[in-house]
Coordinates of C-alpha atoms in Angstrom, one line a residue:
M1 CA 0.0 0.0 0.0
E2 CA 2.8 2.4 0.9
K3 CA 4.6 1.6 -2.3
R4 CA 1.4 2.3 -4.4
K5 CA 1.0 5.7 -2.5
A6 CA 4.6 6.6 -3.3
R7 CA 3.9 5.9 -7.0
N8 CA 1.1 8.4 -6.9
N9 CA 2.7 11.0 -4.7
P10 CA 5.9 12.7 -6.0
E11 CA 6.8 14.0 -2.6
M12 CA 7.3 10.5 -1.2
E13 CA 9.7 9.4 -4.0
G14 CA 13.3 10.0 -4.9
P15 CA 14.3 12.6 -7.6
R16 CA 14.1 10.1 -10.6
E17 CA 10.9 8.6 -9.3
A18 CA 9.4 12.1 -8.7
E19 CA 10.2 13.2 -12.2
S20 CA 8.7 10.0 -13.6
A21 CA 5.6 10.5 -11.5
I22 CA 5.2 14.1 -12.6
E23 CA 5.4 13.1 -16.3
G24 CA 2.9 10.3 -15.6
L25 CA 0.3 12.8 -14.3
A26 CA 0.5 14.5 -17.7
F27 CA -1.0 11.4 -19.2
I28 CA -3.6 10.9 -16.4
S29 CA -5.1 14.2 -15.2
K30 CA -3.1 17.3 -16.2
G31 CA -2.7 16.7 -19.9
F32 CA 0.3 16.4 -22.1
K33 CA 1.6 19.6 -23.7
N34 CA 5.3 19.0 -24.8
W35 CA 4.5 17.8 -28.3
K36 CA 7.9 18.9 -29.6
D37 CA 9.5 16.1 -27.6
G38 CA 6.3 14.0 -27.7
T39 CA 7.9 10.8 -29.0
E40 CA 10.5 10.8 -26.3
G41 CA 7.9 11.5 -23.7
F42 CA 5.8 8.6 -24.9
R43 CA 8.7 6.2 -24.6
R44 CA 9.5 7.3 -21.1
H45 CA 5.8 6.9 -20.1
E46 CA 5.8 3.4 -21.4
K47 CA 8.5 2.5 -18.9
S48 CA 6.9 4.4 -16.0
L49 CA 5.4 2.6 -13.0
C50 CA 1.9 4.0 -13.4
H51 CA 1.7 2.8 -17.1
I52 CA 3.0 -0.7 -16.1
D53 CA 0.3 -0.9 -13.3
A54 CA -2.4 0.2 -15.7
V55 CA -1.4 -2.4 -18.3
Q56 CA -1.4 -5.2 -15.6
V57 CA -4.8 -4.2 -14.5
M58 CA -6.2 -4.2 -18.0
L59 CA -4.7 -7.7 -18.7
V60 CA -5.7 -9.3 -15.5
L61 CA -9.1 -7.8 -14.7
P62 CA -11.0 -9.2 -17.8
Q63 CA -9.8 -12.7 -16.9
T64 CA -10.8 -12.6 -13.3
V65 CA -14.0 -10.5 -13.3
P66 CA -16.4 -10.9 -16.3
D67 CA -18.4 -7.8 -15.5
V68 CA -17.0 -4.4 -14.3
G69 CA -20.2 -3.8 -12.3
E70 CA -19.6 -7.1 -10.4
A71 CA -16.1 -6.1 -9.7
L72 CA -17.2 -2.8 -8.2
S73 CA -20.2 -4.2 -6.3
Q74 CA -21.0 -7.7 -5.0
A75 CA -24.5 -6.5 -4.5
H76 CA -24.9 -5.9 -8.2
A77 CA -23.8 -9.5 -8.8
K78 CA -26.4 -10.8 -6.4
E79 CA -29.1 -8.7 -8.0
K80 CA -28.2 -10.1 -11.4
A81 CA -28.4 -13.7 -10.0
L82 CA -31.8 -12.9 -8.5
N83 CA -33.0 -11.4 -11.8
R84 CA -32.0 -14.5 -13.7
R85 CA -33.8 -16.8 -11.2
M86 CA -37.0 -14.7 -11.6
F87 CA -36.8 -14.6 -15.3
V88 CA -36.3 -18.4 -15.4
R89 CA -39.7 -18.6 -13.7
I90 CA -41.2 -16.5 -16.4
L91 CA -39.6 -18.7 -19.2
E92 CA -40.8 -21.9 -17.5
N93 CA -44.4 -20.5 -17.3
M94 CA -44.3 -19.4 -21.0
K95 CA -43.0 -22.9 -21.9
F96 CA -45.9 -24.5 -20.0
W97 CA -48.6 -22.3 -21.5
G98 CA -47.3 -22.8 -25.0
R99 CA -47.0 -26.6 -24.7
Q100 CA -50.5 -26.9 -23.4
G101 CA -51.9 -24.5 -26.0
L102 CA -53.5 -22.4 -23.3
P103 CA -54.3 -18.6 -23.8
L104 CA -52.0 -16.2 -22.0
R105 CA -53.9 -13.0 -22.3
G106 CA -57.2 -11.9 -20.8
H107 CA -59.5 -8.9 -20.9
D108 CA -56.5 -6.8 -19.8
D109 CA -52.9 -7.5 -18.7
A110 CA -53.7 -7.8 -15.0
E111 CA -56.5 -10.3 -15.6
S112 CA -54.5 -12.5 -18.1
N113 CA -53.9 -16.1 -17.2
F114 CA -50.1 -15.5 -17.3
M115 CA -50.2 -12.7 -14.7
Q116 CA -52.6 -14.6 -12.6
L117 CA -50.4 -17.7 -12.4
L118 CA -47.3 -15.9 -11.3
P119 CA -48.9 -14.6 -8.1
L120 CA -49.7 -18.1 -7.1
Q121 CA -46.1 -19.0 -7.3
K122 CA -45.0 -16.0 -5.3
L123 CA -46.4 -17.7 -2.2
H124 CA -43.6 -20.2 -2.4
T125 CA -41.0 -17.7 -3.7
P126 CA -40.9 -14.4 -1.7
E127 CA -38.5 -12.8 -4.2
L128 CA -41.1 -13.2 -7.0
R129 CA -43.4 -10.9 -5.0
A130 CA -40.9 -8.1 -5.1
W131 CA -40.2 -8.7 -8.8
L132 CA -43.9 -8.4 -9.7
E133 CA -44.2 -5.2 -7.6
R134 CA -41.6 -3.5 -9.8
R135 CA -42.8 -0.6 -12.0
V136 CA -40.2 -1.4 -14.7
D137 CA -38.1 -4.3 -15.9
K138 CA -40.6 -6.9 -14.9
Y139 CA -40.5 -8.5 -18.5
C140 CA -44.1 -9.6 -18.3
S141 CA -45.7 -7.3 -21.0
P142 CA -47.5 -8.8 -24.0
E143 CA -44.7 -7.6 -26.2
I144 CA -42.2 -9.6 -24.1
Q145 CA -44.5 -12.6 -24.1
N146 CA -44.6 -12.5 -27.9
E147 CA -40.8 -12.2 -28.1
I148 CA -40.3 -15.2 -25.8
L149 CA -42.8 -17.3 -27.6
Q150 CA -41.1 -16.5 -30.9
L151 CA -37.7 -17.4 -29.5
M152 CA -39.1 -20.8 -28.4
S153 CA -41.0 -21.5 -31.7
H154 CA -38.0 -20.5 -33.8
S155 CA -35.8 -22.9 -31.8
I156 CA -38.3 -25.7 -32.6
L157 CA -38.5 -24.7 -36.2
R158 CA -34.7 -24.7 -36.6
N159 CA -34.7 -28.2 -35.1
V160 CA -37.4 -29.4 -37.5
A161 CA -35.6 -27.8 -40.5
K162 CA -32.3 -29.5 -39.4
S163 CA -34.0 -32.9 -39.4
I164 CA -35.5 -32.3 -42.9
H165 CA -32.2 -31.2 -44.2
A166 CA -30.5 -34.3 -42.9
A167 CA -33.0 -36.4 -44.9
E168 CA -32.3 -36.8 -48.6
V169 CA -35.9 -36.1 -49.8
F170 CA -39.1 -34.8 -48.4
S171 CA -42.8 -34.4 -49.3
V172 CA -45.0 -31.4 -48.8
M173 CA -48.6 -31.5 -47.4
A174 CA -51.0 -28.6 -47.3
D175 CA -54.6 -27.9 -46.5
E176 CA -56.7 -24.7 -46.0
C177 CA -59.3 -23.9 -43.4
A178 CA -60.9 -20.7 -42.0
D179 CA -60.3 -19.9 -38.3
V180 CA -62.8 -18.4 -35.9
S181 CA -62.1 -14.9 -37.1
N182 CA -63.0 -16.0 -40.7
K183 CA -59.4 -15.7 -41.8
E184 CA -58.1 -18.3 -44.3
Q185 CA -55.3 -20.3 -42.8
L186 CA -53.0 -22.6 -44.8
A187 CA -51.4 -25.5 -42.8
L188 CA -48.0 -26.6 -44.1
C189 CA -46.5 -29.9 -43.1
F190 CA -43.5 -31.9 -44.4
R191 CA -42.8 -35.6 -44.4
W192 CA -39.3 -37.0 -44.3
V193 CA -37.4 -40.2 -43.6
D194 CA -34.6 -40.4 -41.0
Q195 CA -31.4 -42.4 -41.1
E196 CA -33.1 -45.3 -39.5
L197 CA -35.7 -45.4 -42.3
E198 CA -38.5 -44.2 -40.0
A199 CA -41.0 -41.8 -41.6
H200 CA -41.9 -38.5 -39.8
E201 CA -44.5 -35.8 -40.5
D202 CA -43.9 -32.4 -39.0
F203 CA -46.1 -29.3 -38.9
V204 CA -44.1 -26.2 -39.7
G205 CA -46.7 -23.4 -39.4
L206 CA -49.9 -21.6 -40.5
C207 CA -49.8 -19.1 -43.3
Q208 CA -52.7 -16.6 -43.5
I209 CA -53.7 -16.2 -47.1
D210 CA -56.0 -13.7 -48.8
N211 CA -57.7 -16.3 -50.9
I212 CA -57.5 -20.1 -51.7
S213 CA -56.5 -19.8 -55.4
A214 CA -53.8 -22.1 -56.6
D215 CA -51.3 -19.2 -57.3
T216 CA -51.7 -17.9 -53.7
I217 CA -51.1 -21.4 -52.2
V218 CA -48.1 -22.1 -54.4
A219 CA -46.6 -18.8 -53.4
A220 CA -47.1 -19.6 -49.7
I221 CA -45.5 -23.1 -50.1
R222 CA -42.5 -21.6 -51.9
D223 CA -42.1 -18.9 -49.3
C224 CA -42.1 -21.6 -46.6
M225 CA -39.5 -23.6 -48.4
L226 CA -37.3 -20.5 -48.8
R227 CA -37.5 -19.7 -45.1
L228 CA -36.5 -23.2 -44.2
N229 CA -33.8 -23.2 -46.9
L230 CA -35.4 -26.3 -48.7
Q231 CA -34.8 -26.8 -52.3
V232 CA -37.7 -27.6 -54.6
N233 CA -35.6 -30.3 -56.4
R234 CA -35.6 -32.3 -53.2
C235 CA -39.4 -32.4 -53.0
Q236 CA -40.4 -35.9 -54.1
G237 CA -44.0 -35.9 -53.2
Q238 CA -47.2 -33.8 -52.7
C239 CA -50.3 -34.7 -50.7
Y240 CA -53.5 -32.5 -50.8
D241 CA -57.2 -32.9 -51.1
G242 CA -58.9 -33.3 -54.5
A243 CA -60.3 -29.8 -54.8
S244 CA -59.6 -28.1 -58.2
N245 CA -57.3 -25.5 -56.7
M246 CA -55.1 -28.3 -55.3
A247 CA -55.4 -31.2 -57.8
G248 CA -56.4 -29.3 -60.9
H249 CA -54.7 -30.7 -64.1
R250 CA -54.3 -27.3 -65.7
S251 CA -53.3 -24.8 -63.0
G252 CA -53.6 -26.5 -59.7
V253 CA -51.0 -26.6 -57.0
T254 CA -49.9 -30.1 -57.9
K255 CA -49.6 -29.0 -61.6
Q256 CA -47.5 -25.9 -60.9
L257 CA -45.1 -27.6 -58.5
G258 CA -45.0 -30.7 -60.8
D259 CA -43.9 -28.5 -63.7
E260 CA -41.0 -27.2 -61.7
E261 CA -40.1 -30.6 -60.2
P262 CA -41.6 -33.6 -62.2
R263 CA -40.5 -36.1 -59.5
A264 CA -42.8 -34.4 -56.9
L265 CA -45.5 -37.0 -57.5
F266 CA -49.0 -36.1 -56.3
V267 CA -51.1 -38.4 -54.1
H268 CA -54.7 -37.5 -53.4
C269 CA -55.2 -37.8 -49.7
Y270 CA -56.4 -41.3 -49.1
G271 CA -58.5 -40.2 -46.1
H272 CA -60.5 -37.9 -48.5
S273 CA -60.6 -40.7 -51.0
V274 CA -62.2 -43.1 -48.6
N275 CA -64.8 -40.5 -47.5
L276 CA -65.6 -39.7 -51.2
A277 CA -65.8 -43.5 -52.0
M278 CA -68.3 -44.0 -49.1
C279 CA -70.4 -41.0 -50.2
D280 CA -70.5 -42.4 -53.8
T281 CA -71.7 -45.8 -52.4
I282 CA -74.5 -44.2 -50.4
K283 CA -75.7 -41.9 -53.2
T284 CA -75.6 -44.6 -55.9
T285 CA -78.2 -46.9 -54.3
V286 CA -81.7 -45.5 -53.6
L287 CA -82.2 -47.7 -50.6
T288 CA -79.2 -46.4 -48.7
R289 CA -79.6 -42.8 -49.8
D290 CA -83.2 -42.6 -48.5
S291 CA -82.2 -44.4 -45.3
L292 CA -79.4 -41.9 -44.6
D293 CA -81.7 -39.0 -45.4
V294 CA -84.1 -40.1 -42.8
T295 CA -81.2 -40.6 -40.4
S296 CA -80.1 -37.1 -41.0
E297 CA -83.5 -35.8 -40.0
L298 CA -83.5 -38.0 -36.9
I299 CA -80.1 -36.7 -35.8
K300 CA -81.4 -33.1 -35.9
S301 CA -83.9 -33.9 -33.2
A302 CA -83.2 -32.9 -29.6
T303 CA -84.2 -36.4 -28.5
F304 CA -81.4 -38.1 -30.3
S305 CA -78.9 -35.4 -29.2
S306 CA -79.7 -36.3 -25.6
I307 CA -78.9 -39.9 -26.4
I308 CA -75.6 -38.9 -28.0
G309 CA -74.8 -37.0 -24.8
Q310 CA -75.1 -40.3 -22.9
G311 CA -72.4 -41.8 -25.1
Q312 CA -74.8 -44.1 -27.2
Q313 CA -74.5 -42.9 -30.8
S314 CA -75.9 -45.8 -32.8
I315 CA -79.5 -45.7 -34.0
L316 CA -79.7 -49.4 -34.3
D317 CA -78.6 -49.9 -30.7
N318 CA -81.3 -47.4 -29.5
Y319 CA -84.1 -48.4 -31.9
L320 CA -86.7 -49.3 -29.2
V321 CA -85.7 -46.3 -27.0
L322 CA -86.3 -44.0 -30.0
Q323 CA -89.6 -45.5 -30.9
E324 CA -90.9 -45.1 -27.3
L325 CA -89.7 -41.5 -27.2
W326 CA -91.5 -40.6 -30.4
D327 CA -94.8 -41.6 -28.8
E328 CA -94.0 -39.5 -25.7
V329 CA -93.1 -36.5 -27.9
L330 CA -96.3 -36.8 -29.9
A331 CA -98.4 -37.1 -26.7
G332 CA -97.3 -33.7 -25.6
S333 CA -97.6 -30.3 -27.1
V334 CA -94.8 -29.6 -29.5
D335 CA -94.2 -27.2 -32.4
P336 CA -96.0 -28.1 -35.6
D337 CA -92.8 -28.3 -37.6
V338 CA -91.2 -30.6 -35.0
R339 CA -94.4 -32.7 -34.8
A340 CA -94.4 -33.2 -38.5
R341 CA -90.7 -34.2 -38.5
V342 CA -91.3 -36.7 -35.7
I343 CA -94.3 -38.2 -37.4
G344 CA -92.3 -38.7 -40.6
V345 CA -89.3 -40.3 -38.8
K346 CA -91.5 -42.5 -36.7
A347 CA -93.3 -43.8 -39.8
Q348 CA -90.0 -44.5 -41.6
M349 CA -88.6 -46.4 -38.6
E350 CA -91.6 -48.7 -38.7
T351 CA -90.8 -49.9 -42.2
F352 CA -88.5 -52.8 -43.0
N353 CA -87.1 -50.9 -46.0
F354 CA -85.5 -48.3 -43.6
F355 CA -84.4 -50.9 -41.1
F356 CA -82.7 -53.0 -43.8
G357 CA -81.2 -49.9 -45.4
I358 CA -79.5 -48.6 -42.3
S359 CA -78.3 -52.1 -41.3
L360 CA -76.7 -52.5 -44.7
A361 CA -75.2 -49.0 -44.6
R362 CA -73.8 -49.7 -41.2
L363 CA -72.2 -52.9 -42.5
V364 CA -70.4 -51.1 -45.4
L365 CA -69.5 -47.9 -43.6
A366 CA -67.9 -49.9 -40.8
H367 CA -65.3 -51.2 -43.3
G368 CA -64.8 -47.7 -44.7
D369 CA -64.3 -46.3 -41.2
N370 CA -61.9 -49.1 -40.3
L371 CA -59.9 -48.3 -43.5
S372 CA -59.9 -44.5 -42.8
V373 CA -58.6 -45.0 -39.2
S374 CA -55.8 -47.3 -40.4
L375 CA -54.7 -44.8 -43.0
Q376 CA -54.2 -41.9 -40.5
S377 CA -50.9 -43.1 -39.0
S378 CA -48.1 -40.7 -39.7
T379 CA -45.8 -43.6 -40.5
M380 CA -48.1 -44.9 -43.2
S381 CA -46.7 -44.6 -46.7
A382 CA -48.8 -44.3 -49.9
A383 CA -47.5 -47.7 -51.1
E384 CA -48.6 -49.4 -47.8
A385 CA -52.0 -47.6 -47.9
Q386 CA -52.7 -49.1 -51.3
K387 CA -52.3 -52.6 -49.8
I388 CA -54.6 -51.8 -47.0
A389 CA -57.2 -50.5 -49.5
R390 CA -56.9 -53.8 -51.5
L391 CA -57.5 -55.8 -48.3
T392 CA -60.7 -53.9 -47.7
V393 CA -61.8 -54.5 -51.3
D394 CA -61.0 -58.2 -50.9
T395 CA -63.1 -58.3 -47.7
I396 CA -66.1 -56.7 -49.4
T397 CA -65.7 -59.1 -52.4
K398 CA -65.8 -62.1 -50.0
M399 CA -69.0 -60.6 -48.5
R400 CA -70.7 -60.8 -51.9
T401 CA -71.7 -64.5 -51.6
E402 CA -75.0 -66.2 -51.1
N403 CA -73.9 -67.5 -47.7
S404 CA -72.9 -64.0 -46.5
F405 CA -76.2 -62.6 -47.7
S406 CA -78.2 -65.4 -46.0
M407 CA -76.5 -64.7 -42.7
F408 CA -77.1 -61.0 -43.0
W409 CA -80.7 -61.5 -44.0
E410 CA -81.5 -63.9 -41.2
A411 CA -79.9 -61.6 -38.6
T412 CA -81.9 -58.6 -39.9
V413 CA -85.2 -60.4 -40.0
A414 CA -84.6 -61.7 -36.5
K415 CA -84.0 -58.2 -35.2
R416 CA -87.1 -57.0 -36.9
H417 CA -89.2 -59.1 -34.5
Q418 CA -87.6 -57.3 -31.6
F419 CA -88.7 -53.9 -32.9
D420 CA -92.0 -52.6 -34.1
V421 CA -91.0 -53.0 -37.8
S422 CA -93.2 -54.2 -40.6
E423 CA -92.6 -57.3 -42.6
P424 CA -90.5 -57.2 -45.8
Q425 CA -92.6 -56.6 -48.9
L426 CA -92.0 -56.6 -52.6
P427 CA -92.2 -53.2 -54.3
R428 CA -95.0 -52.9 -56.9
K429 CA -94.0 -53.8 -60.4
R430 CA -93.0 -50.9 -62.6
K431 CA -92.6 -50.8 -66.4
R432 CA -89.1 -50.5 -67.6
P433 CA -88.2 -47.0 -68.9
Q434 CA -88.5 -46.6 -72.7
R435 CA -84.8 -45.9 -73.1
Y436 CA -84.0 -49.4 -71.7
E437 CA -86.5 -51.2 -73.9
G438 CA -84.9 -53.4 -76.5
G439 CA -84.8 -57.1 -77.3
D440 CA -87.2 -59.7 -76.3
E441 CA -86.1 -60.3 -72.7
P442 CA -88.8 -59.4 -70.2
A443 CA -88.0 -57.1 -67.3
Y444 CA -86.7 -58.8 -64.2
H445 CA -89.0 -58.8 -61.1
P446 CA -88.0 -60.6 -58.0
S447 CA -90.4 -63.3 -56.9
S448 CA -89.9 -62.8 -53.2
P449 CA -88.9 -60.0 -50.8
E450 CA -85.7 -61.9 -50.0
G451 CA -84.8 -61.9 -53.7
H452 CA -85.5 -58.1 -53.9
Y453 CA -83.3 -57.3 -50.9
R454 CA -80.6 -59.7 -52.2
Q455 CA -80.4 -57.6 -55.3
L456 CA -80.0 -54.4 -53.2
Y457 CA -77.4 -56.1 -51.0
Y458 CA -75.2 -57.0 -54.0
E459 CA -75.7 -53.6 -55.5
V460 CA -74.4 -51.7 -52.5
L461 CA -71.4 -54.0 -52.1
D462 CA -70.5 -53.7 -55.8
S463 CA -70.8 -49.9 -55.5
A464 CA -68.5 -49.8 -52.5
K465 CA -65.9 -52.0 -54.1
S466 CA -66.0 -50.0 -57.4
S467 CA -65.9 -46.7 -55.6
I468 CA -62.8 -47.6 -53.5
Q469 CA -60.9 -49.0 -56.5
T470 CA -61.7 -45.9 -58.6
R471 CA -60.7 -43.4 -55.9
F472 CA -57.5 -45.2 -55.1
N473 CA -56.5 -45.7 -58.7
Q474 CA -54.4 -42.6 -58.9
K475 CA -52.0 -41.6 -61.6
G476 CA -49.1 -40.7 -59.3
F477 CA -49.2 -44.0 -57.6
A478 CA -48.2 -46.0 -60.6
I479 CA -44.5 -45.1 -60.1
Y480 CA -44.7 -46.1 -56.5
T481 CA -46.0 -49.5 -57.6
Q482 CA -43.1 -49.8 -60.0
M483 CA -40.6 -48.9 -57.4
E484 CA -42.0 -51.5 -55.0
N485 CA -42.2 -54.2 -57.7
L486 CA -38.6 -53.5 -58.7
L487 CA -37.5 -54.0 -55.1
L488 CA -39.5 -57.1 -54.5
K489 CA -38.9 -58.8 -57.8
S490 CA -35.2 -58.2 -57.5
A491 CA -35.2 -59.7 -54.0
K492 CA -37.0 -62.8 -55.3
G493 CA -34.7 -63.1 -58.4
V494 CA -37.6 -62.3 -60.8
D495 CA -36.9 -60.2 -63.9
A496 CA -37.8 -56.5 -63.4
T497 CA -36.4 -54.9 -66.5
D498 CA -39.5 -52.8 -67.2
E499 CA -39.7 -51.5 -63.6
F500 CA -36.0 -50.7 -63.5
K501 CA -36.2 -48.7 -66.7
A502 CA -39.2 -46.7 -65.6
V503 CA -37.7 -45.8 -62.2
T504 CA -34.2 -44.9 -63.4
E505 CA -35.6 -42.8 -66.3
L506 CA -37.7 -40.7 -63.8
Y507 CA -35.2 -40.2 -61.1
G508 CA -32.2 -39.8 -63.4
E509 CA -29.1 -38.7 -61.5
D510 CA -30.7 -39.3 -58.1
L511 CA -30.1 -43.0 -58.6
D512 CA -26.9 -44.5 -60.0
S513 CA -28.4 -47.1 -62.4
N514 CA -25.3 -49.3 -62.6
L515 CA -24.7 -49.3 -58.9
L516 CA -28.4 -49.9 -58.2
L517 CA -28.4 -52.9 -60.4
T518 CA -25.4 -54.3 -58.6
Q519 CA -26.9 -53.7 -55.2
L520 CA -30.3 -55.3 -56.1
S521 CA -28.5 -58.5 -57.0
L522 CA -26.6 -58.3 -53.7
L523 CA -29.9 -57.8 -51.9
Q524 CA -31.2 -61.1 -53.5
T525 CA -28.3 -63.0 -51.9
Q526 CA -28.9 -61.5 -48.5
L527 CA -32.6 -62.2 -48.4
T528 CA -34.4 -65.6 -48.5
S529 CA -35.9 -65.7 -52.0
D530 CA -39.3 -67.1 -51.4
D531 CA -42.9 -66.0 -51.7
D532 CA -42.9 -64.4 -48.2
V533 CA -40.6 -61.5 -49.3
T534 CA -42.6 -58.3 -48.8
F535 CA -41.7 -54.6 -48.5
K536 CA -42.0 -54.8 -44.8
S537 CA -39.5 -57.7 -44.6
V538 CA -37.0 -55.8 -46.8
L539 CA -37.5 -52.7 -44.6
K540 CA -36.9 -54.8 -41.5
F541 CA -33.8 -56.3 -43.0
L542 CA -32.4 -52.8 -43.8
R543 CA -33.2 -51.4 -40.4
G544 CA -31.2 -54.3 -38.9
Y545 CA -28.1 -53.0 -40.6
S546 CA -26.0 -50.3 -39.0
T547 CA -25.5 -46.9 -40.8
S548 CA -22.1 -47.9 -42.1
Q549 CA -23.4 -51.3 -43.3
R550 CA -26.2 -49.6 -45.2
Q551 CA -23.5 -48.0 -47.4
L552 CA -23.1 -51.4 -49.0
L553 CA -26.7 -51.0 -50.2
S554 CA -26.8 -47.2 -50.5
E555 CA -28.8 -47.1 -53.7
V556 CA -31.3 -49.6 -52.4
V557 CA -31.8 -47.5 -49.3
K558 CA -32.4 -44.5 -51.6
L559 CA -35.1 -46.5 -53.4
V560 CA -36.7 -47.4 -50.1
R561 CA -36.6 -43.7 -49.0
L562 CA -38.5 -42.7 -52.1
I563 CA -41.2 -45.2 -51.4
L564 CA -41.5 -44.2 -47.7
V565 CA -41.5 -40.5 -48.3
S566 CA -44.9 -40.3 -50.0
P567 CA -47.6 -39.8 -47.4
A568 CA -50.8 -41.8 -47.4
T569 CA -53.0 -39.1 -45.9
N570 CA -52.9 -35.4 -45.1
A571 CA -54.1 -36.2 -41.5
M572 CA -51.3 -34.1 -40.0
S573 CA -52.7 -30.9 -41.5
V574 CA -56.2 -31.7 -40.3
R575 CA -54.9 -32.4 -36.8
S576 CA -53.2 -29.0 -36.9
F577 CA -56.6 -27.4 -37.6
S578 CA -58.0 -29.1 -34.5
A579 CA -55.2 -27.6 -32.5
M580 CA -55.9 -24.2 -34.1
R581 CA -59.5 -24.3 -33.0
R582 CA -58.4 -25.1 -29.4
I583 CA -56.0 -22.2 -29.4
K584 CA -57.7 -19.5 -31.3
T585 CA -61.2 -19.6 -29.8
Y586 CA -64.1 -17.2 -29.9
L587 CA -62.8 -15.5 -26.8
H588 CA -59.3 -15.1 -28.4
S589 CA -60.3 -14.3 -32.0
T590 CA -58.0 -11.2 -32.1
M591 CA -54.9 -13.3 -31.5
G592 CA -52.1 -12.1 -33.9
Q593 CA -50.7 -14.4 -36.5
S594 CA -47.2 -14.4 -35.0
R595 CA -48.4 -15.5 -31.6
L596 CA -50.8 -18.0 -33.1
N597 CA -48.0 -19.6 -35.1
S598 CA -45.7 -19.7 -32.1
V599 CA -48.2 -21.3 -29.8
M600 CA -49.2 -23.8 -32.5
L601 CA -45.6 -24.9 -32.9
L602 CA -45.1 -25.3 -29.2
H603 CA -48.4 -27.1 -28.8
T604 CA -47.9 -29.4 -31.8
H605 CA -44.3 -30.4 -31.1
K606 CA -44.7 -31.2 -27.4
D607 CA -41.6 -33.4 -27.3
R608 CA -39.4 -30.7 -28.8
T609 CA -41.0 -28.1 -26.4
D610 CA -40.1 -30.3 -23.4
A611 CA -36.5 -30.5 -24.7
L612 CA -36.1 -26.7 -24.9
S613 CA -33.3 -25.4 -22.7
V614 CA -34.4 -22.5 -20.5
V615 CA -30.7 -21.4 -20.1
E616 CA -30.3 -21.2 -23.8
L617 CA -33.5 -19.3 -24.2
G618 CA -32.5 -16.9 -21.5
N619 CA -29.2 -16.2 -23.1
A620 CA -30.9 -15.8 -26.5
F621 CA -33.2 -13.3 -25.0
V622 CA -30.3 -11.3 -23.5
D623 CA -28.2 -11.5 -26.7
V624 CA -30.8 -9.7 -28.9
T625 CA -29.1 -7.0 -31.0
G626 CA -28.9 -3.7 -29.1
S627 CA -29.9 -5.3 -25.7
D628 CA -27.0 -3.9 -23.5
H629 CA -29.7 -3.0 -21.0
R630 CA -30.8 -6.6 -20.7
R631 CA -27.2 -7.8 -20.2
S632 CA -26.7 -5.3 -17.4
I633 CA -29.8 -6.6 -15.7
F634 CA -29.3 -10.4 -16.2
G635 CA -25.7 -11.1 -17.2
T636 CA -25.2 -14.6 -18.4
F637 CA -27.6 -17.5 -17.6
T638 CA -26.1 -20.8 -16.3
D639 CA -27.4 -24.1 -15.0
A640 CA -26.9 -22.7 -11.5
D641 CA -29.9 -20.4 -12.1
L642 CA -32.1 -23.5 -12.6
A643 CA -31.0 -25.1 -9.3
A644 CA -31.6 -22.0 -7.3

C-alpha cells in the first residue's frame, strides 16, 4: 500500500521517481503539452510505473471478473443472479402455457392467465413478489411474451428444419381452413425419412392467405421452403385434397409444382378418397340414400342429441328407445314443424325398408371407417396404404356371396321381430323406362322379398368395391407401384427390367443405375428368396443394418426412402386445424398471426418443447441486438440459475 501511495505522490519518491511520476500525471489528469519532444515523452511513459500498473490491471481484470459492475459491487452480482432466477420462472411459465396450448392474455394484462399464475407461485417464492411489484423491468408485458414465444418457436422450427435437411428427400402436405375470425389459414407440413428409415411428419406453421387460389397457395409453399432453406428439387411428393385449386390438371398446386419438379408426385389424400368413396356408395343406391336422409332428419332432433350426450351414438342400438320417445313427444304439445318431422321419422322407422337400409349402410360404412382409421398413421406410406385398401376391397368381395347374404338376411329379419318393424314386402312392379326397352327379354322382377333385398345387397357391395378402387387408382401411384415391384422382384430373383427402366428414367441422376443394379443383386443373396418376401420384410432387414453397413446398399436405401417419403393421408394438416380451434377460440379471436404460429408450434411439437433449454432461451433473449440494458440486468444464464 505504501509503495502504491509513493507511486502516486511525487513528494514521497526520490528525484528520478518524482520526475517520472510528474510526467505520468500529464497522461492521467493534467494533460500532455510537450508535443515537440512527444515521442521521447511517450517512450519514457511506457517505462513508468503508473503505465505498467495500468497495463497489468487491463490484462488481469477481464480474466478474473467478467463484468465491471460485479467487480465494483458484489450487491450488483447478487441482484443479477436474483433477476436471472425470476426470469427463469417466467420462461418456464411461458413454456408450460405454449406446450398446453392455453391462452396467456385476458381482458387486460392484469387479468391475463399469465399474470394470474405468477402470483400463485410467489407464495412459495418471496423474491417473486418483489419482482412483480416493480414498476419497470418486470418483463411480463404482451410484447415480451410474444418475443419469448417467438424465441421458443424459432428454436423448434430450426430443429425441424435441421431434421428435414438431414433427410435426402421430403414431401409437402398442405390444406386450408378458415379460423374463428374467418381468416383463411394454410397449414403446411413436411414428411421426411430419417437415417433409421423411419418416416416422420412435422407441422411447420400456418400461413394466413387472402384467398384459396392455386397461385396464392403455391406462393405460400415456396415462401415456406425458402424460409426453411429447402430446395424444390428435393421435393419428391405432394399430398393434398382433391379440390380443383389443389389437384387441378391445368393450373392446380400439384400441376405448378409438378412442372417445376416432375419427381414431386401427387397423391390425393387417401383419407379424403375413402370419404368420397363411401359418399359415392351411399348416393348410388336409392335404398341407402333414402335411409341416410331419414337418419339425418333423426339426428337433428333434440331427443337423439340427448342420447348422444349419454355416449350411445348408434340408431340401431337405440331403436326401441327412440320408438318409445317418439310416442312421448307426440303425446305432448310440440311445435307443428317438430311434430311433422317426428311423425315422418316414426313412420319410416316402422318400415322394413328403412331398417334394412341402415343395417346395410352400417355394414359397409364400418369397413370404410376401419380403413380410414388405419390410413391416418403418420408412418403410413402411400404404397402401404394401397395394400390396406386392397385388403378392404377383398373383404367386401368375399362378402358378396350367397352364404354371407343369407347370414345378414337372417340376422336382420330376427332383429325385426324385436322392434315394431313391418314385414319385408315386394315393391310394386313398374314398367321399364323406354330408353331401356330393346330385345325380347322381359323385365326382371324378384319373386320374393328376399330376392329383392338380395339384389339391393349385391348392388351396395358392388358400388362400395368399385368406388374404393376408382378413388385409389391414382396416376401418381403408378410409379410407387413400379418402385416396390422393382425392389421385391429383384429380391426374389424375378426379372424386373421394365420397372428398372421406368424408375431410373424418372429419377435420373438421383439413382446410379449401374450401382443400383449391382446392389439389387446383392440384396437377393442377403434375403431368402421365397414368396414371403414383402416390402416390410425388406425394410426390417435394412433397419437391422448399421448406418455404415447400409452404405453397402446405398442405392437400395435411396429407393426405399423414395417409397416411404410419400404420405398416405394429409391427416397431420387436419390435426393442426383441430389444435388451431383449441388455441384461437371465440374469446381469443383477435390473436395475432405471429403469436398463433408460435403457440401452434409449441403445442404441436410437445416433445421438442419439453426439450427446450431454459438457459439457452434466457441467453438468446439477452443477446438480442442492441440489448445492452438486458445484459446489465441479467448477465449470463447458467445451469446454477435453474437449481436456485
